[in-house]
Short mmCIF file of C-alpha atoms (C1' of nucleotides) in Angstrom, two decimals:
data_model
loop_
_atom_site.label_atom_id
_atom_site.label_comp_id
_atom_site.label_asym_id
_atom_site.label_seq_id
_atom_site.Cartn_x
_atom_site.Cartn_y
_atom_site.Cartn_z
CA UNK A 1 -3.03 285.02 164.30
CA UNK A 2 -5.70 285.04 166.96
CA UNK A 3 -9.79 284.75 166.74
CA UNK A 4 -10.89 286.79 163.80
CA UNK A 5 -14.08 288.18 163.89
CA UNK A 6 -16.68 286.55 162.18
CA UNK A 7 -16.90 288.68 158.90
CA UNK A 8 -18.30 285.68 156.58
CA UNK A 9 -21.40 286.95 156.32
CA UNK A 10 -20.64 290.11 154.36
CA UNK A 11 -17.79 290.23 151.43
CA UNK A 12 -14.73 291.86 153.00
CA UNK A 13 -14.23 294.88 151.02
CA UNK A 14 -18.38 296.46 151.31
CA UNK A 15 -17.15 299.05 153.20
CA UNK A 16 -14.52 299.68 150.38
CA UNK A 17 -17.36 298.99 147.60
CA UNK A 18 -19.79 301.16 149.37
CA UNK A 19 -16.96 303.99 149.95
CA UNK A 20 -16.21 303.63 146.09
CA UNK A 21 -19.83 304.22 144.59
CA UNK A 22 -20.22 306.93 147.64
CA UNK A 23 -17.02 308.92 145.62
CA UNK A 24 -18.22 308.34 142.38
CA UNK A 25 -21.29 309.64 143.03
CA UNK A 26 -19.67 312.89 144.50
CA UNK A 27 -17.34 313.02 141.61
CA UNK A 28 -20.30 313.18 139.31
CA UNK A 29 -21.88 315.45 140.90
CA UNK A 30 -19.28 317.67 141.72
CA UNK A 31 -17.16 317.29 138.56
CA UNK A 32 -19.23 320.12 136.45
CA UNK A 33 -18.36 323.30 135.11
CA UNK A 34 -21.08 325.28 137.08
CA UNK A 35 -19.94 323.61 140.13
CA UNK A 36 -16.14 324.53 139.42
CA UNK A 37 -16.87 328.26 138.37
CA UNK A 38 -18.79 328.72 141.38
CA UNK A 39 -16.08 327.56 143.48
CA UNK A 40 -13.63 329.41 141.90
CA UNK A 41 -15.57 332.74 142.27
CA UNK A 42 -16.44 331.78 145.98
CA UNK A 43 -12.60 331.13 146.81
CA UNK A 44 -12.02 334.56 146.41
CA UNK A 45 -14.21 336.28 148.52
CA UNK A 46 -17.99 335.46 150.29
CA UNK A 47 -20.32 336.91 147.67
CA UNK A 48 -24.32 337.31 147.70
CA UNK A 49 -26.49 335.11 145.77
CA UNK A 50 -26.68 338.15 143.14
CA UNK A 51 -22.98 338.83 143.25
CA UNK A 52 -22.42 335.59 142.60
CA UNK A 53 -24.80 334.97 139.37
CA UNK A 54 -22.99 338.32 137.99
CA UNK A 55 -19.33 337.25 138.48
CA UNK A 56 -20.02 333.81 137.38
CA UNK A 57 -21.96 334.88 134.51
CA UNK A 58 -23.84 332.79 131.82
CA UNK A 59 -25.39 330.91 134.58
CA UNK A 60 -29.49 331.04 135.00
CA UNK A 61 -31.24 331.89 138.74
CA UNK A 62 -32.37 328.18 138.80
CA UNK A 63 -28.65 326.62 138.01
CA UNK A 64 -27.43 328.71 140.81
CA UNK A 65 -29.44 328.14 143.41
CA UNK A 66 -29.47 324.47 142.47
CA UNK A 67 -25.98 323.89 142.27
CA UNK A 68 -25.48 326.12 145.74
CA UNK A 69 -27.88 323.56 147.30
CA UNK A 70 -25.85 320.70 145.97
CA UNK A 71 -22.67 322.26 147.55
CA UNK A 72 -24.38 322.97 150.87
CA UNK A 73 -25.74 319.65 150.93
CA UNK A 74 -22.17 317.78 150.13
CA UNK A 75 -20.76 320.26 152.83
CA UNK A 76 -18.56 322.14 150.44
CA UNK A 77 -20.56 325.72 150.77
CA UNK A 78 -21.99 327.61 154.05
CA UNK A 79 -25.12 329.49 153.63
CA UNK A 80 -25.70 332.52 155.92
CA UNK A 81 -29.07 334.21 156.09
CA UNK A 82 -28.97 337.83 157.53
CA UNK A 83 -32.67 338.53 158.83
CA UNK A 84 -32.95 341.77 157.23
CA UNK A 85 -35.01 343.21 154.95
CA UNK A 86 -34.53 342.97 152.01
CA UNK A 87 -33.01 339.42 152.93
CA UNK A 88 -29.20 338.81 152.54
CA UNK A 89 -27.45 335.96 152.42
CA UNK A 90 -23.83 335.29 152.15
CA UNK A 91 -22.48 332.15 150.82
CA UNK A 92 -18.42 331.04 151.77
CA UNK A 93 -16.51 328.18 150.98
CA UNK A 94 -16.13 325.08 154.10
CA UNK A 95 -12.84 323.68 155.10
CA UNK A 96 -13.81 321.20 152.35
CA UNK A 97 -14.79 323.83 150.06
CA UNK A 98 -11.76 325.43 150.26
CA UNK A 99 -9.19 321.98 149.66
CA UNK A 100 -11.51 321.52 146.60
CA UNK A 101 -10.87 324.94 145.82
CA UNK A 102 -6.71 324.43 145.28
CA UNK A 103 -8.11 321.28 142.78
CA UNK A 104 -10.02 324.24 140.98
CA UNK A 105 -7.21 326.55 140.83
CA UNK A 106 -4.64 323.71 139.42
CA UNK A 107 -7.22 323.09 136.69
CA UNK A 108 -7.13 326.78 135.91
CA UNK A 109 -3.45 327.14 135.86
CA UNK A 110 -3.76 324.37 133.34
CA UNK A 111 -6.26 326.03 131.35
CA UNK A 112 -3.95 328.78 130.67
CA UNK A 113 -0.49 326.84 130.56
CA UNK A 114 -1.85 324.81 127.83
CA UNK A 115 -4.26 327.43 126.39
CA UNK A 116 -1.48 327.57 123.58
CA UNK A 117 -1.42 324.04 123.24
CA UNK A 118 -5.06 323.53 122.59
CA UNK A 119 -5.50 326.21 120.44
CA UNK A 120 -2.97 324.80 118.29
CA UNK A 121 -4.58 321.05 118.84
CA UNK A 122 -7.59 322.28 117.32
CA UNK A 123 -6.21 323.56 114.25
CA UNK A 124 -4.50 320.39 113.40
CA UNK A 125 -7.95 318.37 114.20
CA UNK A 126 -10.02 320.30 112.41
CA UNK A 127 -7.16 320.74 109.64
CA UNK A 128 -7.62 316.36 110.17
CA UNK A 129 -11.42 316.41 109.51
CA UNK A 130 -12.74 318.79 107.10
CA UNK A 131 -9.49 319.19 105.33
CA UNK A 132 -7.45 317.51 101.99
CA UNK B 1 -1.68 334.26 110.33
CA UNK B 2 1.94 335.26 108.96
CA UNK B 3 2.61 339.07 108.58
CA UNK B 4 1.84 340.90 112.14
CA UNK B 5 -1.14 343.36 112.06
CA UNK B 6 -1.28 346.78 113.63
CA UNK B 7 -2.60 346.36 116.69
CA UNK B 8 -2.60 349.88 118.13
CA UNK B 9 -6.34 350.31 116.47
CA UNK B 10 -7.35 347.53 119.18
CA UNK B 11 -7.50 347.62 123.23
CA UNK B 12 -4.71 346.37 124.89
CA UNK B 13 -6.38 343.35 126.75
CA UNK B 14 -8.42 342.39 123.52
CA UNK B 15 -6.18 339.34 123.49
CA UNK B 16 -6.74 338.70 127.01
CA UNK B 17 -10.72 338.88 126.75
CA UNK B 18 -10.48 336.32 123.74
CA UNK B 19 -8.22 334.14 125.96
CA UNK B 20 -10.63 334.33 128.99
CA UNK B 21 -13.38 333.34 126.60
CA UNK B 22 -11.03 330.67 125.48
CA UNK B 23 -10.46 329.33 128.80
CA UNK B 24 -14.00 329.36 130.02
CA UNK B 25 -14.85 327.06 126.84
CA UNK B 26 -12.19 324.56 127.39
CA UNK B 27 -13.35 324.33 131.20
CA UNK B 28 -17.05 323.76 130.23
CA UNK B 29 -15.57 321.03 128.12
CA UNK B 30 -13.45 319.44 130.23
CA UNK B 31 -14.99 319.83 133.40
CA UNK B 32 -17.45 317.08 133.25
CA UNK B 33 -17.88 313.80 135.17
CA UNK B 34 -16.77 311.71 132.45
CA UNK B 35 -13.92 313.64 130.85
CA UNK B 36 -12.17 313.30 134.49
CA UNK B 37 -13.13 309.61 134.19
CA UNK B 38 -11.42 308.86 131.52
CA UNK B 39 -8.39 311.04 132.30
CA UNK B 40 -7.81 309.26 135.31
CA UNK B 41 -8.25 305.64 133.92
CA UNK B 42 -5.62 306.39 131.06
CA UNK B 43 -3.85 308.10 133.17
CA UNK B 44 -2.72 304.89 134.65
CA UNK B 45 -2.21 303.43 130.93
CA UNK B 46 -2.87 303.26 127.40
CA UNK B 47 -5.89 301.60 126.75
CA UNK B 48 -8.07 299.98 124.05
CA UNK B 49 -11.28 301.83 123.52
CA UNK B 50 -13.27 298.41 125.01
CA UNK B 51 -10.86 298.41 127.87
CA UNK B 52 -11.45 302.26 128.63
CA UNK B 53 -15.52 301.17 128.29
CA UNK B 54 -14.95 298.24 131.01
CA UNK B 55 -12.77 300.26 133.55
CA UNK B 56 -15.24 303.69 133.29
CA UNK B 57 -18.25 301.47 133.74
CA UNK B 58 -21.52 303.29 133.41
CA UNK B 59 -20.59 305.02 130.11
CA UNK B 60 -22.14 304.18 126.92
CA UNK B 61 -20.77 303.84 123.65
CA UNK B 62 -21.87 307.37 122.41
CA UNK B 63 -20.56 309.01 125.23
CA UNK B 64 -17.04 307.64 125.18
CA UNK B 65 -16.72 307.94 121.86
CA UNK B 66 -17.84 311.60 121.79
CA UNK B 67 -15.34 312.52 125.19
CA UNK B 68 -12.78 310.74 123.60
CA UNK B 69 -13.27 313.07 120.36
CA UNK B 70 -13.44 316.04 122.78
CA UNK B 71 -10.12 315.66 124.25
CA UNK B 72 -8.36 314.36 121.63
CA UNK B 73 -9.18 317.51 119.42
CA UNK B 74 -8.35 319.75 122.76
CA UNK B 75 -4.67 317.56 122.33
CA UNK B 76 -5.25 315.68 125.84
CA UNK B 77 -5.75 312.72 124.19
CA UNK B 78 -3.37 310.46 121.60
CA UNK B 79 -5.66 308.07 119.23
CA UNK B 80 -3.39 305.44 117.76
CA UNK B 81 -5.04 303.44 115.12
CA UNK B 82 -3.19 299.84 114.06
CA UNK B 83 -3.84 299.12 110.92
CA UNK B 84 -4.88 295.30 111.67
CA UNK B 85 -8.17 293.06 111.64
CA UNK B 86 -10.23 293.31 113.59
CA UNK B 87 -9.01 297.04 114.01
CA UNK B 88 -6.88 297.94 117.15
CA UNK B 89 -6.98 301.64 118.77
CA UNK B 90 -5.03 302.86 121.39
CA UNK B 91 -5.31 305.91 123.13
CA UNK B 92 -3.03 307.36 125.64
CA UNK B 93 -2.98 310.84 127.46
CA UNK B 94 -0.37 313.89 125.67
CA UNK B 95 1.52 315.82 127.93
CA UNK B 96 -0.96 318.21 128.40
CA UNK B 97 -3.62 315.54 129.75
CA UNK B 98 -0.76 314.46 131.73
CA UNK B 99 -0.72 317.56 133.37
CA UNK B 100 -4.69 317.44 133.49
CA UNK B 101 -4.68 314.41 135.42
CA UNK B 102 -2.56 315.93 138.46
CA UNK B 103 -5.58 317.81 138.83
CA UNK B 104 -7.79 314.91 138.34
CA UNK B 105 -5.54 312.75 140.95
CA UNK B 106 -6.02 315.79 143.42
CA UNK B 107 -9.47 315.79 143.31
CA UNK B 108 -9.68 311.93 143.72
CA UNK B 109 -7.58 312.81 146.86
CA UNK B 110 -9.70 315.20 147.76
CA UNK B 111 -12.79 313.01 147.67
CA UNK B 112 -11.16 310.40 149.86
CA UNK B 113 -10.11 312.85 152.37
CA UNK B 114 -13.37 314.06 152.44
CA UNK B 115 -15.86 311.61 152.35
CA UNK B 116 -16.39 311.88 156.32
CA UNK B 117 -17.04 315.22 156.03
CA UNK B 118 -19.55 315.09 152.99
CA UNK B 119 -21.48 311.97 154.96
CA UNK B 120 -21.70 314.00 157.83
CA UNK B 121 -22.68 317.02 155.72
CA UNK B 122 -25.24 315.48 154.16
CA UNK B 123 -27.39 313.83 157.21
CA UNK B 124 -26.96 317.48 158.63
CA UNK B 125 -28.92 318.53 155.57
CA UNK B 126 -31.31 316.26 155.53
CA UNK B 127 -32.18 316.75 159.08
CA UNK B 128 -32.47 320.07 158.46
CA UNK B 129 -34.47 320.19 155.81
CA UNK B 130 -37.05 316.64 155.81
CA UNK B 131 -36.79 316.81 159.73
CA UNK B 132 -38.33 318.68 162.77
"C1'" DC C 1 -13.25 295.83 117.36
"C1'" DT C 2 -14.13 300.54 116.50
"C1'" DG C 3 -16.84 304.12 114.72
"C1'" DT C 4 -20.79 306.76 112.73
"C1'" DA C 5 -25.65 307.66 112.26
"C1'" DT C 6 -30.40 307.67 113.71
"C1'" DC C 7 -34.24 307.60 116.70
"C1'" DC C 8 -36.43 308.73 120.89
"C1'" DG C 9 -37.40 309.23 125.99
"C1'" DC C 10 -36.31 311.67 129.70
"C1'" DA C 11 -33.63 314.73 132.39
"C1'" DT C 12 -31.68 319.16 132.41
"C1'" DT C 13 -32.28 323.84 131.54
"C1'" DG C 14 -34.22 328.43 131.05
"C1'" DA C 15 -38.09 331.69 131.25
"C1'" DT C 16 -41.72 333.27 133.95
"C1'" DA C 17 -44.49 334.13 137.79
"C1'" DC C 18 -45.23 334.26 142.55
"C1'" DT C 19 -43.97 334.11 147.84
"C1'" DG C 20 -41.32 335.79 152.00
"C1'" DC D 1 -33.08 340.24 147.23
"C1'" DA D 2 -33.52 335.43 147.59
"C1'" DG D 3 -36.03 331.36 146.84
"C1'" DT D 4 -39.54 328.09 145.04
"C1'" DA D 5 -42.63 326.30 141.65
"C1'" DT D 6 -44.29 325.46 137.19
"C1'" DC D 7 -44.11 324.77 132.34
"C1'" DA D 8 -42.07 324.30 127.76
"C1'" DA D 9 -38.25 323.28 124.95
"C1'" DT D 10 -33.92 321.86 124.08
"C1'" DG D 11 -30.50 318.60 124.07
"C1'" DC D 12 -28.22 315.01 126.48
"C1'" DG D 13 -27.67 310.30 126.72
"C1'" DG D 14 -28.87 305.42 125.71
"C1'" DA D 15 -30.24 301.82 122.51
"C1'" DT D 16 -29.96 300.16 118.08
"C1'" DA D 17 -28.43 299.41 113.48
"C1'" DC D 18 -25.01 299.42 110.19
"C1'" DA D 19 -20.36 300.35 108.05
"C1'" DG D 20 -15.14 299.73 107.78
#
DNA sequence: CTGTATCCGCATTGATACTG
DNA sequence: CAGTATCAATGCGGATACAG
């Protein structure tokens, strides 16, 4: 077919390699259980940074705010200061936020489709191990 | 576990709080960069355990080996040992990890979809914070 | 080839204190 | 209330060695 453009100089698929490590570098940093809860929790309603640390629960003041930066920085969380005092900020899901969110959700439907399942699971590999 | 127990003596949703317990322990298993990993690569079919290694990429020995005992005791994951030599082990998703990795797939979507939007979102943050 | 065990560095985490 | 910084400790994760 007609004049390509000269693409010799770079291997053809860098955008694709480039695009790949870009995603697995999201996945890891998205793919953790703080991030997921916090999503989860955020789906349902905007909460405060307080609200937030009580509903998830089990989570420290510094793993919060860390993984709420992460998630603003990736795009997936907006942060809204109110300039009162004392200080109030609100934190919502994105457009982006929220299509991760239905991700979130299916995993939790699995949790408890196949709580039964696992529970069960366990028993027989544990029966497997430590057992006759 | 055979004869039933009175339960009137305990709340009503005592089962439900155990469940929810439950459920927040499998998800801080399984919610982890690697666990997805592997999901999705033997998602798309059995594998060896030096196959699984080459495809993840990045993952040491230790790690697979100890996510791969993870989700086979949660029952996500089959471990089919042929008795040959050198030794042979398969290991293929259940149905339940089946079901996992519809999830997985979504998020993999959802990262593709996305990574525009997460670029973007991150020189916005950047700028925000390093710049004037 | 697969799996377990051990050692060890380094990153992650939590507690605490302090600023706005 | 929200956020940052600092420090200490725990435990993750990688390398290695060895067993089956």
């Amino acid at each position: 077919m007609g004049t390509r453009k000269e693409i010799s100089e770079l291997p053809p698929d860098a955008d694709l390699a480039r695009a790949d490590s870009l995603a697995r570098e999201i996945f890891s940093d998205v793919a953790n259980k703080w991030a997921f809860l916090i999503i989860e929790f955020l789906g349902q309603r905007t909460m405060r940074f307080s609200e937030l640390r009580d509903e998830v629960g089990g989570i420290s003041h510094k793993m919060l705010t860390q993984n709420l930066r992460m998630l603003e920085r990736n795009g997936l969380v907006e942060r809204t200061v109110h300039p009162t005092v004392p200080p109030r900020v609100d934190y919502n899901l994105t457009e982006a936020g929220e299509a991760l969110r239905g991700v979130v959700d299916g995993m939790c439907g699995w949790t408890q489709r196949y709580l039964g399942h696992i529970e069960a699971s366990r028993r027989r590999f544990k029966a497997a191990q430590g057992g006759p």
